[in-house]
Every structure is written in structure tokens, then in C-alpha cells.
mmCIF file of C-alpha atoms in Angstrom:
data_model
loop_
_atom_site.group_PDB
_atom_site.id
_atom_site.type_symbol
_atom_site.label_atom_id
_atom_site.label_comp_id
_atom_site.label_asym_id
_atom_site.label_seq_id
_atom_site.Cartn_x
_atom_site.Cartn_y
_atom_site.Cartn_z
ATOM 1 C CA MET A 1 -9.402 10.335 -16.044
ATOM 2 C CA HIS A 2 -10.567 11.846 -12.744
ATOM 3 C CA GLU A 3 -8.778 9.803 -10.143
ATOM 4 C CA SER A 4 -7.696 11.078 -6.792
ATOM 5 C CA LEU A 5 -4.134 12.335 -6.634
ATOM 6 C CA ARG A 6 -1.406 9.974 -5.485
ATOM 7 C CA ARG A 7 1.206 12.293 -4.080
ATOM 8 C CA ALA A 8 2.147 10.519 -0.862
ATOM 9 C CA MET A 9 1.855 6.725 -0.688
ATOM 10 C CA LEU A 10 2.597 5.622 2.882
ATOM 11 C CA PHE A 11 3.959 2.159 3.611
ATOM 12 C CA ALA A 12 2.898 0.414 6.817
ATOM 13 C CA PRO A 13 4.477 -2.889 7.894
ATOM 14 C CA GLY A 14 1.903 -5.652 7.567
ATOM 15 C CA ASN A 15 2.561 -7.436 10.847
ATOM 16 C CA ASN A 16 2.171 -4.475 13.185
ATOM 17 C CA PRO A 17 -1.400 -3.894 14.428
ATOM 18 C CA GLY A 18 -0.590 -0.518 16.011
ATOM 19 C CA LEU A 19 0.780 0.890 12.762
ATOM 20 C CA LEU A 20 -1.938 -0.694 10.601
ATOM 21 C CA GLN A 21 -4.821 0.683 12.632
ATOM 22 C CA HIS A 22 -3.367 4.195 12.806
ATOM 23 C CA ALA A 23 -2.094 4.400 9.233
ATOM 24 C CA GLY A 24 -5.128 6.342 8.054
ATOM 25 C CA ILE A 25 -4.763 9.358 10.336
ATOM 26 C CA TYR A 26 -1.734 11.037 8.768
ATOM 27 C CA GLY A 27 -3.283 12.365 5.581
ATOM 28 C CA ALA A 28 -1.580 10.072 3.040
ATOM 29 C CA ASP A 29 -3.220 9.897 -0.376
ATOM 30 C CA SER A 30 -2.718 6.115 -0.481
ATOM 31 C CA LEU A 31 -1.702 3.478 2.028
ATOM 32 C CA ILE A 32 0.310 0.380 1.200
ATOM 33 C CA PHE A 33 0.265 -2.434 3.736
ATOM 34 C CA ASP A 34 3.491 -4.314 3.265
ATOM 35 C CA LEU A 35 3.758 -8.099 3.286
ATOM 36 C CA GLU A 36 7.149 -8.070 1.558
ATOM 37 C CA ASP A 37 10.355 -6.528 2.904
ATOM 38 C CA ALA A 38 8.837 -5.277 6.170
ATOM 39 C CA VAL A 39 7.820 -8.809 7.192
ATOM 40 C CA SER A 40 10.309 -11.544 8.132
ATOM 41 C CA ILE A 41 9.964 -14.915 6.436
ATOM 42 C CA HIS A 42 8.742 -16.446 9.704
ATOM 43 C CA GLU A 43 5.841 -14.003 9.960
ATOM 44 C CA LYS A 44 4.528 -14.024 6.374
ATOM 45 C CA ASP A 45 1.561 -16.216 7.369
ATOM 46 C CA ALA A 46 0.665 -13.995 10.330
ATOM 47 C CA ALA A 47 0.992 -10.727 8.430
ATOM 48 C CA ARG A 48 -1.313 -11.661 5.567
ATOM 49 C CA ILE A 49 -4.071 -12.662 8.013
ATOM 50 C CA LEU A 50 -3.620 -9.477 10.047
ATOM 51 C CA VAL A 51 -3.688 -7.280 6.935
ATOM 52 C CA ARG A 52 -6.747 -9.110 5.618
ATOM 53 C CA ASN A 53 -8.578 -8.481 8.900
ATOM 54 C CA ALA A 54 -7.512 -4.829 8.998
ATOM 55 C CA LEU A 55 -8.806 -4.278 5.457
ATOM 56 C CA ALA A 56 -12.063 -6.023 6.273
ATOM 57 C CA THR A 57 -12.810 -4.156 9.502
ATOM 58 C CA ILE A 58 -11.103 -0.752 9.618
ATOM 59 C CA ARG A 59 -12.451 2.173 7.600
ATOM 60 C CA TYR A 60 -9.642 4.159 6.024
ATOM 61 C CA PRO A 61 -10.089 7.661 4.590
ATOM 62 C CA CYS A 62 -8.067 6.907 1.436
ATOM 63 C CA GLU A 63 -7.294 4.071 -0.943
ATOM 64 C CA VAL A 64 -5.492 1.108 0.607
ATOM 65 C CA GLY A 65 -3.346 -1.386 -1.248
ATOM 66 C CA VAL A 66 -1.189 -4.335 -0.298
ATOM 67 C CA ARG A 67 2.376 -4.986 -1.377
ATOM 68 C CA ILE A 68 2.470 -8.737 -1.826
ATOM 69 C CA ASN A 69 5.553 -10.889 -2.067
ATOM 70 C CA HIS A 70 6.570 -11.617 -5.627
ATOM 71 C CA ILE A 71 4.721 -14.553 -7.174
ATOM 72 C CA SER A 72 8.029 -16.355 -7.760
ATOM 73 C CA THR A 73 8.519 -16.598 -3.963
ATOM 74 C CA PRO A 74 6.779 -19.208 -1.776
ATOM 75 C CA TRP A 75 4.430 -16.519 -0.428
ATOM 76 C CA GLY A 76 3.078 -14.467 -3.345
ATOM 77 C CA PHE A 77 0.107 -16.630 -4.320
ATOM 78 C CA ASP A 78 -0.856 -17.253 -0.680
ATOM 79 C CA ASP A 79 -0.764 -13.478 -0.114
ATOM 80 C CA LEU A 80 -3.234 -12.975 -2.973
ATOM 81 C CA ALA A 81 -5.505 -15.781 -1.756
ATOM 82 C CA ALA A 82 -5.660 -14.274 1.725
ATOM 83 C CA ILE A 83 -5.941 -10.601 0.762
ATOM 84 C CA LEU A 84 -8.320 -10.540 -2.209
ATOM 85 C CA PRO A 85 -11.489 -11.545 -0.268
ATOM 86 C CA ALA A 86 -11.010 -8.381 1.829
ATOM 87 C CA ARG A 87 -11.142 -6.289 -1.349
ATOM 88 C CA PRO A 88 -8.017 -4.121 -1.265
ATOM 89 C CA ASP A 89 -8.163 -1.087 -3.560
ATOM 90 C CA PHE A 90 -4.999 -2.274 -5.243
ATOM 91 C CA ILE A 91 -2.211 -4.833 -5.225
ATOM 92 C CA ARG A 92 1.382 -3.689 -5.558
ATOM 93 C CA LEU A 93 3.768 -6.188 -7.116
ATOM 94 C CA PRO A 94 7.416 -5.667 -6.168
ATOM 95 C CA LYS A 95 10.420 -6.458 -8.379
ATOM 96 C CA CYS A 96 8.326 -6.735 -11.523
ATOM 97 C CA GLU A 97 10.309 -7.723 -14.599
ATOM 98 C CA GLU A 98 7.813 -8.906 -17.200
ATOM 99 C CA ALA A 99 4.285 -8.117 -18.344
ATOM 100 C CA GLU A 100 3.447 -11.793 -17.910
ATOM 101 C CA GLU A 101 3.652 -11.400 -14.121
ATOM 102 C CA ILE A 102 0.973 -8.710 -14.232
ATOM 103 C CA LYS A 103 -1.201 -10.833 -16.518
ATOM 104 C CA ARG A 104 -1.017 -13.774 -14.116
ATOM 105 C CA ILE A 105 -2.030 -11.594 -11.197
ATOM 106 C CA ASP A 106 -4.754 -9.976 -13.291
ATOM 107 C CA ASP A 107 -6.231 -13.464 -13.939
ATOM 108 C CA ILE A 108 -6.249 -14.284 -10.238
ATOM 109 C CA VAL A 109 -7.793 -10.925 -9.340
ATOM 110 C CA THR A 110 -10.463 -11.307 -12.042
ATOM 111 C CA LYS A 111 -11.450 -14.730 -10.678
ATOM 112 C CA ALA A 112 -11.549 -13.389 -7.127
ATOM 113 C CA GLU A 113 -13.765 -10.461 -8.122
ATOM 114 C CA ARG A 114 -16.249 -12.881 -9.693
ATOM 115 C CA ARG A 115 -16.133 -15.278 -6.741
ATOM 116 C CA TYR A 116 -16.720 -12.581 -4.141
ATOM 117 C CA GLY A 117 -19.129 -10.468 -6.186
ATOM 118 C CA PHE A 118 -16.896 -7.381 -6.405
ATOM 119 C CA PRO A 119 -17.361 -5.084 -9.425
ATOM 120 C CA GLU A 120 -15.138 -6.303 -12.251
ATOM 121 C CA GLY A 121 -11.993 -4.216 -12.552
ATOM 122 C CA SER A 122 -12.437 -2.594 -9.136
ATOM 123 C CA ILE A 123 -9.183 -3.982 -7.727
ATOM 124 C CA ARG A 124 -6.311 -2.138 -9.383
ATOM 125 C CA LEU A 125 -2.669 -3.105 -9.833
ATOM 126 C CA MET A 126 0.624 -1.300 -9.578
ATOM 127 C CA ALA A 127 4.143 -2.575 -10.151
ATOM 128 C CA ALA A 128 7.536 -1.577 -8.880
ATOM 129 C CA ILE A 129 10.480 -1.644 -11.268
ATOM 130 C CA GLU A 130 13.627 -2.575 -9.381
ATOM 131 C CA SER A 131 15.999 -3.971 -12.010
ATOM 132 C CA PRO A 132 17.347 -3.162 -15.491
ATOM 133 C CA ARG A 133 15.297 -6.039 -16.914
ATOM 134 C CA GLY A 134 12.125 -4.604 -15.423
ATOM 135 C CA LEU A 135 13.072 -1.195 -16.794
ATOM 136 C CA ARG A 136 13.568 -2.586 -20.293
ATOM 137 C CA ASN A 137 10.027 -4.002 -20.112
ATOM 138 C CA ALA A 138 8.532 -1.027 -18.278
ATOM 139 C CA PHE A 139 6.012 0.028 -20.916
ATOM 140 C CA GLU A 140 4.822 -3.554 -21.486
ATOM 141 C CA ILE A 141 4.402 -3.909 -17.718
ATOM 142 C CA ALA A 142 2.619 -0.571 -17.414
ATOM 143 C CA SER A 143 0.166 -1.516 -20.161
ATOM 144 C CA ALA A 144 -0.187 -5.238 -19.342
ATOM 145 C CA SER A 145 -3.645 -4.855 -17.826
ATOM 146 C CA PRO A 146 -6.405 -2.245 -17.718
ATOM 147 C CA ARG A 147 -6.136 -2.623 -13.935
ATOM 148 C CA MET A 148 -2.697 -0.992 -13.943
ATOM 149 C CA MET A 149 -2.835 2.368 -12.185
ATOM 150 C CA ALA A 150 0.772 3.143 -11.315
ATOM 151 C CA LEU A 151 4.393 2.275 -11.936
ATOM 152 C CA ALA A 152 6.915 2.844 -9.160
ATOM 153 C CA ILE A 153 10.672 2.756 -9.029
ATOM 154 C CA GLY A 154 12.238 0.769 -6.193
ATOM 155 C CA GLY A 155 15.359 2.858 -5.830
ATOM 156 C CA GLU A 156 17.356 0.843 -3.311
ATOM 157 C CA ASP A 157 16.959 -2.443 -5.164
ATOM 158 C CA PHE A 158 17.520 -0.752 -8.508
ATOM 159 C CA ALA A 159 20.807 0.767 -7.358
ATOM 160 C CA THR A 160 21.852 -2.613 -5.950
ATOM 161 C CA SER A 161 21.105 -4.341 -9.227
ATOM 162 C CA LEU A 162 23.323 -1.759 -10.950
ATOM 163 C CA LYS A 163 26.082 -2.742 -8.501
ATOM 164 C CA THR A 164 26.155 0.751 -7.084
ATOM 165 C CA THR A 165 24.469 2.479 -4.140
ATOM 166 C CA LYS A 166 21.603 4.942 -3.933
ATOM 167 C CA THR A 167 22.965 8.407 -3.251
ATOM 168 C CA LYS A 168 21.123 11.532 -2.202
ATOM 169 C CA ASP A 169 21.711 13.387 -5.457
ATOM 170 C CA GLY A 170 20.387 10.325 -7.295
ATOM 171 C CA ALA A 171 22.738 10.484 -10.319
ATOM 172 C CA GLU A 172 22.769 6.677 -10.549
ATOM 173 C CA LEU A 173 18.948 6.569 -10.854
ATOM 174 C CA PHE A 174 18.458 9.557 -13.136
ATOM 175 C CA ALA A 175 17.971 7.586 -16.356
ATOM 176 C CA ALA A 176 15.827 4.919 -14.696
ATOM 177 C CA ARG A 177 13.567 7.504 -13.059
ATOM 178 C CA SER A 178 13.004 9.261 -16.368
ATOM 179 C CA MET A 179 12.388 6.048 -18.276
ATOM 180 C CA ILE A 180 9.790 4.983 -15.715
ATOM 181 C CA VAL A 181 8.035 8.325 -16.095
ATOM 182 C CA TYR A 182 8.044 7.887 -19.896
ATOM 183 C CA ALA A 183 6.669 4.335 -19.681
ATOM 184 C CA ALA A 184 3.958 5.273 -17.190
ATOM 185 C CA ARG A 185 2.917 8.373 -19.137
ATOM 186 C CA GLU A 186 2.776 6.453 -22.423
ATOM 187 C CA ALA A 187 0.509 3.895 -20.705
ATOM 188 C CA ASP A 188 -1.499 6.728 -19.090
ATOM 189 C CA ILE A 189 -0.856 5.607 -15.511
ATOM 190 C CA SER A 190 0.846 7.294 -12.535
ATOM 191 C CA PRO A 191 4.625 7.224 -12.085
ATOM 192 C CA ILE A 192 5.569 7.043 -8.384
ATOM 193 C CA ASP A 193 9.035 7.770 -7.043
ATOM 194 C CA SER A 194 11.071 5.637 -4.662
ATOM 195 C CA VAL A 195 11.246 5.831 -0.871
ATOM 196 C CA PHE A 196 13.858 7.976 0.875
ATOM 197 C CA SER A 197 14.990 6.135 3.946
ATOM 198 C CA ASP A 198 17.077 8.685 5.897
ATOM 199 C CA LEU A 199 14.366 9.989 8.199
ATOM 200 C CA GLN A 200 16.712 12.524 9.791
ATOM 201 C CA ASP A 201 17.499 14.295 6.517
ATOM 202 C CA GLU A 202 14.483 16.460 5.807
ATOM 203 C CA GLU A 203 16.304 18.708 3.329
ATOM 204 C CA GLY A 204 17.540 15.715 1.354
ATOM 205 C CA PHE A 205 14.030 14.308 1.264
ATOM 206 C CA ILE A 206 12.610 17.590 -0.025
ATOM 207 C CA ARG A 207 15.337 17.856 -2.707
ATOM 208 C CA GLU A 208 14.634 14.316 -3.910
ATOM 209 C CA THR A 209 10.878 14.977 -3.940
ATOM 210 C CA GLU A 210 11.393 18.200 -5.937
ATOM 211 C CA LEU A 211 13.498 16.272 -8.439
ATOM 212 C CA ALA A 212 10.764 13.629 -8.718
ATOM 213 C CA ARG A 213 8.113 16.267 -9.328
ATOM 214 C CA GLN A 214 10.249 17.996 -11.946
ATOM 215 C CA LEU A 215 10.895 14.691 -13.757
ATOM 216 C CA GLY A 216 7.147 14.121 -14.001
ATOM 217 C CA PHE A 217 6.324 11.771 -11.129
ATOM 218 C CA ASP A 218 2.834 12.025 -9.624
ATOM 219 C CA GLY A 219 4.005 11.183 -6.137
ATOM 220 C CA LYS A 220 6.452 9.513 -3.841
ATOM 221 C CA SER A 221 6.460 6.468 -1.590
ATOM 222 C CA CYS A 222 6.829 7.361 2.091
ATOM 223 C CA VAL A 223 8.167 5.221 4.912
ATOM 224 C CA HIS A 224 7.266 7.562 7.768
ATOM 225 C CA PRO A 225 4.161 9.694 8.381
ATOM 226 C CA ARG A 226 6.228 12.854 8.781
ATOM 227 C CA GLN A 227 7.271 12.593 5.116
ATOM 228 C CA ILE A 228 3.656 12.966 3.940
ATOM 229 C CA GLU A 229 3.353 16.668 4.657
ATOM 230 C CA LEU A 230 6.693 17.337 2.950
ATOM 231 C CA VAL A 231 5.545 15.520 -0.187
ATOM 232 C CA HIS A 232 2.283 17.444 -0.167
ATOM 233 C CA ARG A 233 4.166 20.709 0.209
ATOM 234 C CA VAL A 234 6.400 19.945 -2.774
ATOM 235 C CA PHE A 235 3.467 18.819 -4.918
ATOM 236 C CA THR A 236 1.328 21.804 -3.932
ATOM 237 C CA PRO A 237 1.459 24.574 -6.553
ATOM 238 C CA SER A 238 2.552 28.049 -5.474
ATOM 239 C CA GLU A 239 0.110 30.959 -5.248
ATOM 240 C CA LYS A 240 1.601 32.328 -8.464
ATOM 241 C CA GLU A 241 1.158 29.022 -10.299
ATOM 242 C CA ILE A 242 -2.443 28.752 -9.117
ATOM 243 C CA GLN A 243 -3.303 32.291 -10.204
ATOM 244 C CA SER A 244 -1.688 31.747 -13.586
ATOM 245 C CA ALA A 245 -3.638 28.485 -14.048
ATOM 246 C CA GLN A 246 -6.888 30.208 -13.096
ATOM 247 C CA ARG A 247 -6.258 33.021 -15.583
ATOM 248 C CA ILE A 248 -5.464 30.555 -18.356
ATOM 249 C CA LEU A 249 -8.607 28.508 -17.765
ATOM 250 C CA LYS A 250 -10.774 31.618 -17.452
ATOM 251 C CA ALA A 251 -9.457 32.990 -20.747
ATOM 252 C CA TYR A 252 -9.929 29.603 -22.375
ATOM 253 C CA ARG A 253 -13.553 29.343 -21.174
ATOM 254 C CA GLU A 254 -14.299 32.853 -22.398
ATOM 255 C CA ALA A 255 -12.722 32.127 -25.781
ATOM 256 C CA MET A 256 -14.764 28.931 -26.070
ATOM 257 C CA ALA A 257 -17.936 30.855 -25.222
ATOM 258 C CA ARG A 258 -17.379 33.361 -27.995
ATOM 259 C CA LYS A 259 -15.983 30.714 -30.339
ATOM 260 C CA ALA A 260 -12.675 32.524 -30.638
ATOM 261 C CA GLY A 261 -9.840 30.434 -32.016
ATOM 262 C CA VAL A 262 -6.893 32.183 -30.444
ATOM 263 C CA VAL A 263 -6.400 32.819 -26.726
ATOM 264 C CA ALA A 264 -3.741 34.956 -25.081
ATOM 265 C CA VAL A 265 -3.030 35.515 -21.395
ATOM 266 C CA ASP A 266 -0.450 37.984 -20.096
ATOM 267 C CA GLY A 267 0.758 38.434 -23.677
ATOM 268 C CA LYS A 268 1.381 34.701 -24.175
ATOM 269 C CA MET A 269 -0.458 32.452 -26.602
ATOM 270 C CA ILE A 270 -2.352 29.701 -24.811
ATOM 271 C CA ASP A 271 -2.223 26.291 -26.451
ATOM 272 C CA ALA A 272 -3.628 22.883 -25.565
ATOM 273 C CA PRO A 273 -0.702 21.634 -23.426
ATOM 274 C CA MET A 274 -0.875 24.796 -21.308
ATOM 275 C CA ILE A 275 -4.557 24.190 -20.655
ATOM 276 C CA ILE A 276 -3.866 20.609 -19.627
ATOM 277 C CA ARG A 277 -1.096 21.800 -17.288
ATOM 278 C CA ALA A 278 -3.333 24.495 -15.853
ATOM 279 C CA ARG A 279 -6.038 21.911 -15.069
ATOM 280 C CA ARG A 280 -3.458 19.718 -13.419
ATOM 281 C CA THR A 281 -2.153 22.604 -11.331
ATOM 282 C CA LEU A 282 -5.680 23.355 -10.154
ATOM 283 C CA ALA A 283 -6.315 19.673 -9.376
ATOM 284 C CA HIS A 284 -3.316 19.770 -7.045
ATOM 285 C CA ALA A 285 -4.511 23.049 -5.554
ATOM 286 C CA VAL A 286 -7.965 21.528 -4.930
ATOM 287 C CA ALA A 287 -6.355 18.468 -3.311
ATOM 288 C CA ALA A 288 -4.367 20.769 -1.057
ATOM 289 C CA GLY A 289 -7.553 22.628 -0.112
ATOM 290 C CA LEU A 290 -6.329 25.920 -1.597
ATOM 291 C CA VAL A 291 -9.127 26.404 -4.111
ATOM 292 C CA PRO A 292 -12.697 25.076 -4.200
ATOM 293 C CA GLN A 293 -13.604 22.065 -6.313
ATOM 294 C CA GLU A 294 -15.834 24.292 -8.544
ATOM 295 C CA ASP A 295 -12.723 25.928 -9.996
ATOM 296 C CA LEU A 296 -11.994 22.651 -11.736
ATOM 297 C CA ASN A 297 -15.375 22.378 -13.388
ATOM 298 C CA ASP A 298 -15.505 23.630 -16.935
ATOM 299 C CA MET B 1 -11.565 -33.291 15.602
ATOM 300 C CA ALA B 2 -8.487 -31.166 14.789
ATOM 301 C CA LEU B 3 -5.297 -32.076 16.595
ATOM 302 C CA ILE B 4 -2.723 -29.702 17.875
ATOM 303 C CA GLN B 5 0.474 -31.086 16.412
ATOM 304 C CA ARG B 6 2.855 -28.842 18.288
ATOM 305 C CA PRO B 7 2.917 -25.865 20.630
ATOM 306 C CA ALA B 8 2.681 -22.675 18.586
ATOM 307 C CA GLN B 9 2.394 -18.960 19.108
ATOM 308 C CA ALA B 10 1.386 -15.888 17.130
ATOM 309 C CA GLY B 11 1.570 -12.156 17.746
ATOM 310 C CA THR B 12 3.977 -9.989 19.703
ATOM 311 C CA LEU B 13 4.190 -8.050 22.948
ATOM 312 C CA GLU B 14 4.136 -4.703 21.153
ATOM 313 C CA SER B 15 1.458 -2.151 21.944
ATOM 314 C CA SER B 16 -1.902 -2.915 20.263
ATOM 315 C CA ASP B 17 -0.846 -6.518 19.651
ATOM 316 C CA ILE B 18 -1.486 -9.757 21.502
ATOM 317 C CA LEU B 19 0.704 -12.849 21.957
ATOM 318 C CA ILE B 20 -1.239 -16.080 21.917
ATOM 319 C CA MET B 21 0.436 -19.419 22.723
ATOM 320 C CA ILE B 22 -1.386 -22.691 22.311
ATOM 321 C CA ALA B 23 -0.268 -26.174 23.290
ATOM 322 C CA PRO B 24 -1.860 -29.632 23.283
ATOM 323 C CA GLY B 25 -4.196 -30.017 26.266
ATOM 324 C CA GLU B 26 -4.791 -33.034 28.428
ATOM 325 C CA PRO B 27 -7.439 -35.210 26.731
ATOM 326 C CA GLY B 28 -10.847 -34.549 28.229
ATOM 327 C CA LYS B 29 -9.830 -31.391 30.083
ATOM 328 C CA GLY B 30 -11.188 -29.049 27.432
ATOM 329 C CA ILE B 31 -9.855 -25.609 26.564
ATOM 330 C CA VAL B 32 -7.902 -24.024 29.411
ATOM 331 C CA ILE B 33 -7.109 -20.328 28.963
ATOM 332 C CA SER B 34 -4.920 -18.013 31.015
ATOM 333 C CA LEU B 35 -4.997 -14.314 30.193
ATOM 334 C CA GLU B 36 -2.887 -11.309 31.113
ATOM 335 C CA SER B 37 -4.236 -7.999 29.888
ATOM 336 C CA PRO B 38 -4.149 -4.347 30.943
ATOM 337 C CA VAL B 39 -7.847 -4.267 30.131
ATOM 338 C CA GLN B 40 -8.699 -7.611 31.724
ATOM 339 C CA LYS B 41 -11.650 -6.244 33.722
ATOM 340 C CA GLN B 42 -13.287 -4.522 30.763
ATOM 341 C CA PHE B 43 -12.409 -6.889 27.932
ATOM 342 C CA GLY B 44 -11.101 -10.122 29.454
ATOM 343 C CA ARG B 45 -14.260 -12.076 28.727
ATOM 344 C CA ARG B 46 -14.450 -10.705 25.224
ATOM 345 C CA ILE B 47 -10.855 -11.740 24.463
ATOM 346 C CA THR B 48 -11.301 -15.262 25.803
ATOM 347 C CA SER B 49 -14.601 -15.667 23.976
ATOM 348 C CA ILE B 50 -12.978 -14.723 20.630
ATOM 349 C CA VAL B 51 -10.175 -17.195 21.249
ATOM 350 C CA THR B 52 -12.574 -19.947 22.378
ATOM 351 C CA ARG B 53 -14.800 -19.417 19.350
ATOM 352 C CA HIS B 54 -11.868 -19.841 16.954
ATOM 353 C CA LEU B 55 -10.700 -23.011 18.722
ATOM 354 C CA GLN B 56 -14.219 -24.440 18.577
ATOM 355 C CA GLN B 57 -14.559 -23.535 14.896
ATOM 356 C CA ALA B 58 -11.316 -25.424 14.286
ATOM 357 C CA ASP B 59 -12.853 -28.343 16.193
ATOM 358 C CA ILE B 60 -10.116 -28.329 18.813
ATOM 359 C CA GLN B 61 -11.429 -29.986 22.004
ATOM 360 C CA ASP B 62 -8.449 -29.855 24.335
ATOM 361 C CA ALA B 63 -5.848 -27.105 24.445
ATOM 362 C CA GLU B 64 -3.835 -25.008 26.812
ATOM 363 C CA VAL B 65 -3.844 -21.367 25.785
ATOM 364 C CA HIS B 66 -1.776 -18.567 27.274
ATOM 365 C CA ILE B 67 -2.623 -15.036 26.192
ATOM 366 C CA GLN B 68 -0.624 -11.862 26.802
ATOM 367 C CA ASP B 69 -2.649 -8.926 25.564
ATOM 368 C CA ARG B 70 -1.232 -5.478 24.871
ATOM 369 C CA GLY B 71 -4.501 -3.749 24.092
ATOM 370 C CA ALA B 72 -5.261 -5.503 20.793
ATOM 371 C CA LEU B 73 -8.472 -4.698 18.933
ATOM 372 C CA ASP B 74 -10.767 -7.533 17.853
ATOM 373 C CA TYR B 75 -9.412 -7.750 14.292
ATOM 374 C CA ALA B 76 -5.895 -8.323 15.660
ATOM 375 C CA ILE B 77 -7.040 -10.873 18.262
ATOM 376 C CA GLU B 78 -8.908 -12.760 15.534
ATOM 377 C CA ALA B 79 -5.841 -12.684 13.268
ATOM 378 C CA ARG B 80 -3.462 -13.904 15.967
ATOM 379 C CA ILE B 81 -5.594 -16.830 17.149
ATOM 380 C CA GLU B 82 -6.240 -17.852 13.521
ATOM 381 C CA THR B 83 -2.484 -17.804 12.871
ATOM 382 C CA ALA B 84 -1.669 -19.674 16.085
ATOM 383 C CA ILE B 85 -4.179 -22.412 15.231
ATOM 384 C CA ALA B 86 -2.857 -22.712 11.673
ATOM 385 C CA ARG B 87 0.687 -23.042 12.982
ATOM 386 C CA ALA B 88 -0.248 -25.547 15.668
ATOM 387 C CA THR B 89 -2.316 -27.798 13.424
ATOM 388 C CA ALA B 90 -0.359 -27.675 10.139
ATOM 389 C CA PRO B 91 1.117 -30.995 9.003
ATOM 390 C CA ALA B 92 4.842 -31.190 9.765
ATOM 391 C CA ASP B 93 5.889 -30.572 6.147
ATOM 392 C CA LYS B 94 3.638 -27.535 5.818
ATOM 393 C CA GLU B 95 4.372 -25.486 8.870
ATOM 394 C CA PRO B 96 3.208 -22.054 7.684
ATOM 395 C CA GLY B 97 6.090 -20.127 9.186
ATOM 396 C CA ASN B 98 8.546 -22.324 7.303
ATOM 397 C CA ALA B 99 7.063 -22.034 3.824
#
């Protein structure tokens, strides 16, 4: 699967024209226009129209999705009806607890794609897991539709549903984070880590992002543009990692060319998982502009 | 002909936004618009023409409209007048802001 990387997904509040029209300039890998928590209940109608118009008229340099209100609220279905004609790249469902929710949205999206003549399957879905019930069903949710592209953890809500609070070392979310990575990886979609809301604490943000990367997440949700560069820095491989990946792939290509069965680099046997990891390292290096795209081609 | 059921507004006074207020007009007086904008000279006519077009499309004949622009682009102006009209013309039990 050759999809673009989703390291930094930037939220922008859906009822703020200034933030919506500038959201594309900060280098995020994905944008999420928010109709849910960032919009008061009295402005839900206004926000979905504004976001629809922004999607329809502004050219963004990356994929753009919309976080709708949950379909059990009075606004979720109206959000979909307003947004889908403007062809968002994806819909993000918050507080997802069952695969059935994804299937219902999938049906609505499928009908909209036919009605508006969009390629079938072009609008993707992602879900946020924010409760123990959602976590228990995480794999079913992640694999509920071929449109599913990512599974996120909503850390603040998750901690609240555990009757605790989200701390900076994240002990309370450790199991949930890992289980979401497992579910997403089993379903072959991207796991995305939670937001970090203390904008003053850069070190804390970096620590949490490093933890997310180590646990296996593909990226992190961001609530402020200045977090994007930090996420990119954490997800960018070091010079040493890049060189090692290049040596592994070079040795592998040479072994393939001479039909050799066994490959060794720097005295270590190279096996299939190492090759996959090396390709992934180079994909991140390409995304960061550190090596040319050709290095990825076999 | 669509009827304005109640005065309504949409938008904010934040930068790049526009606040549009509409109220029932005197029958026969047509659409009366007042506009405040930092870019009134350059874009005043454009803003009022977008607003007028939306009111006409909604078949509203008489209305008083007060617009406070903060440098909104067309997509935002279009969104705010669409929202204001929806709020002003919604039946009492379906006021959009009170869903």
C-alpha cells in the first residue's frame, strides 16, 4: 500500500474561516476540519456549511477530512449530508464503539459517491476510539469497511471514561494505546495517537510523540501548527537509521540480482521484517525530503 | 415567496469572518442592505451582490440586512448568508441552531 504518510494530522475548528483558509500552509500531512468538540451546539449548522464551502473552493496541499458529530447526536447525519457533496478525502467518526456505526456511515458515503459521480471508495473513513467499549471492538471497527484508513485514540475522553485523568507520562493509556496499534495493524490501517493539549510544554509533547512512535503509531493528532514540525522531527529517521536502511536494501537488491538466498549486512543476517522496516524508514526519509524518491524504488 | 420568520444572524466579528444579520423587511420595500467593511471600496459591491443573490435564490422579497465584514473571502460570505437565511426562515420547531 503506497499511501502518503500520516505523521501530523492537524485539527482546525470548523466555524473559524481564518483558521480554515490558512490550515494548509503549515506542512501537516493531513487536515481535519472539526464539526464536533470545537463547535458549540448553537453553531453546528453554521460550521458544516462553512466547512463544506471551504472544501469546495480552497485548494489544500494535503488530504483533508472532516470530524463529524457522532451519528447518535442530532447533528451527525446532517453533517454528512452537508459535507459529502464537497468530497472530503475522509470522514472521521469520534467516539466510535461498534463496527455497525462505520457500516452505517459507509452506506451513506457509498450513496453519496454514486449521486455526485465521485469514484467509488474515494472517500475514506477513520474512527476514534474513546471508551473501553470502543477498545473492545477496535479490530471490528478497524476492519468494518474497506474505506477505513486509520484508527485514532481519543486520549482525553478515554481517560475520562476510565474515571481517571490523562497524565503526561500516559501510564493510564498505555494498554489502550497498544491495543489500538494492534487492532489497526491487524486491519492494515494507520494507528494515530491522541492530541496533546498543553501547548506550552514542548518537551512533554516530544516525549509523548516518541512514545507513540515507539509503540507503533504512524502519527499524532495536532491541535496547533507548531506541533507539526515536532511530530515530523520525531518521525524522521536519524542519519544512522537512513544509512543502515539504504545498506540493507542495497544488499537485498544485489542478492536478488544474483539469486543468492542469504543476505548479510554489517555481519548481521537480513531477513524479511528487516527489509520491510528498512523500506519504511526510507519512506519516512523521503517524506522528510532527506533522500530522493528513487531510493524507494526497487 | 419565502418568509423571514424571525431576525437571525450568522458569522462572527473575528478576522476573516463576516457577521450577517437579517430581519423581516417592510412589505414592498425590497431588500435593504447596510454594510461595514474595511474593504468597502474594493469589495463592497461584491459582498452585497453575493448576499442579494442568496436572498433572491431563497425567494425573499423584503428584508433588512446588516453586514459587518472582517475581510471574509467569498466562500465564507456565501456560508454565512446561507446560514442566516436558514435560521431566519426555519419553522419554529426546526430552528437549526436549536437542533
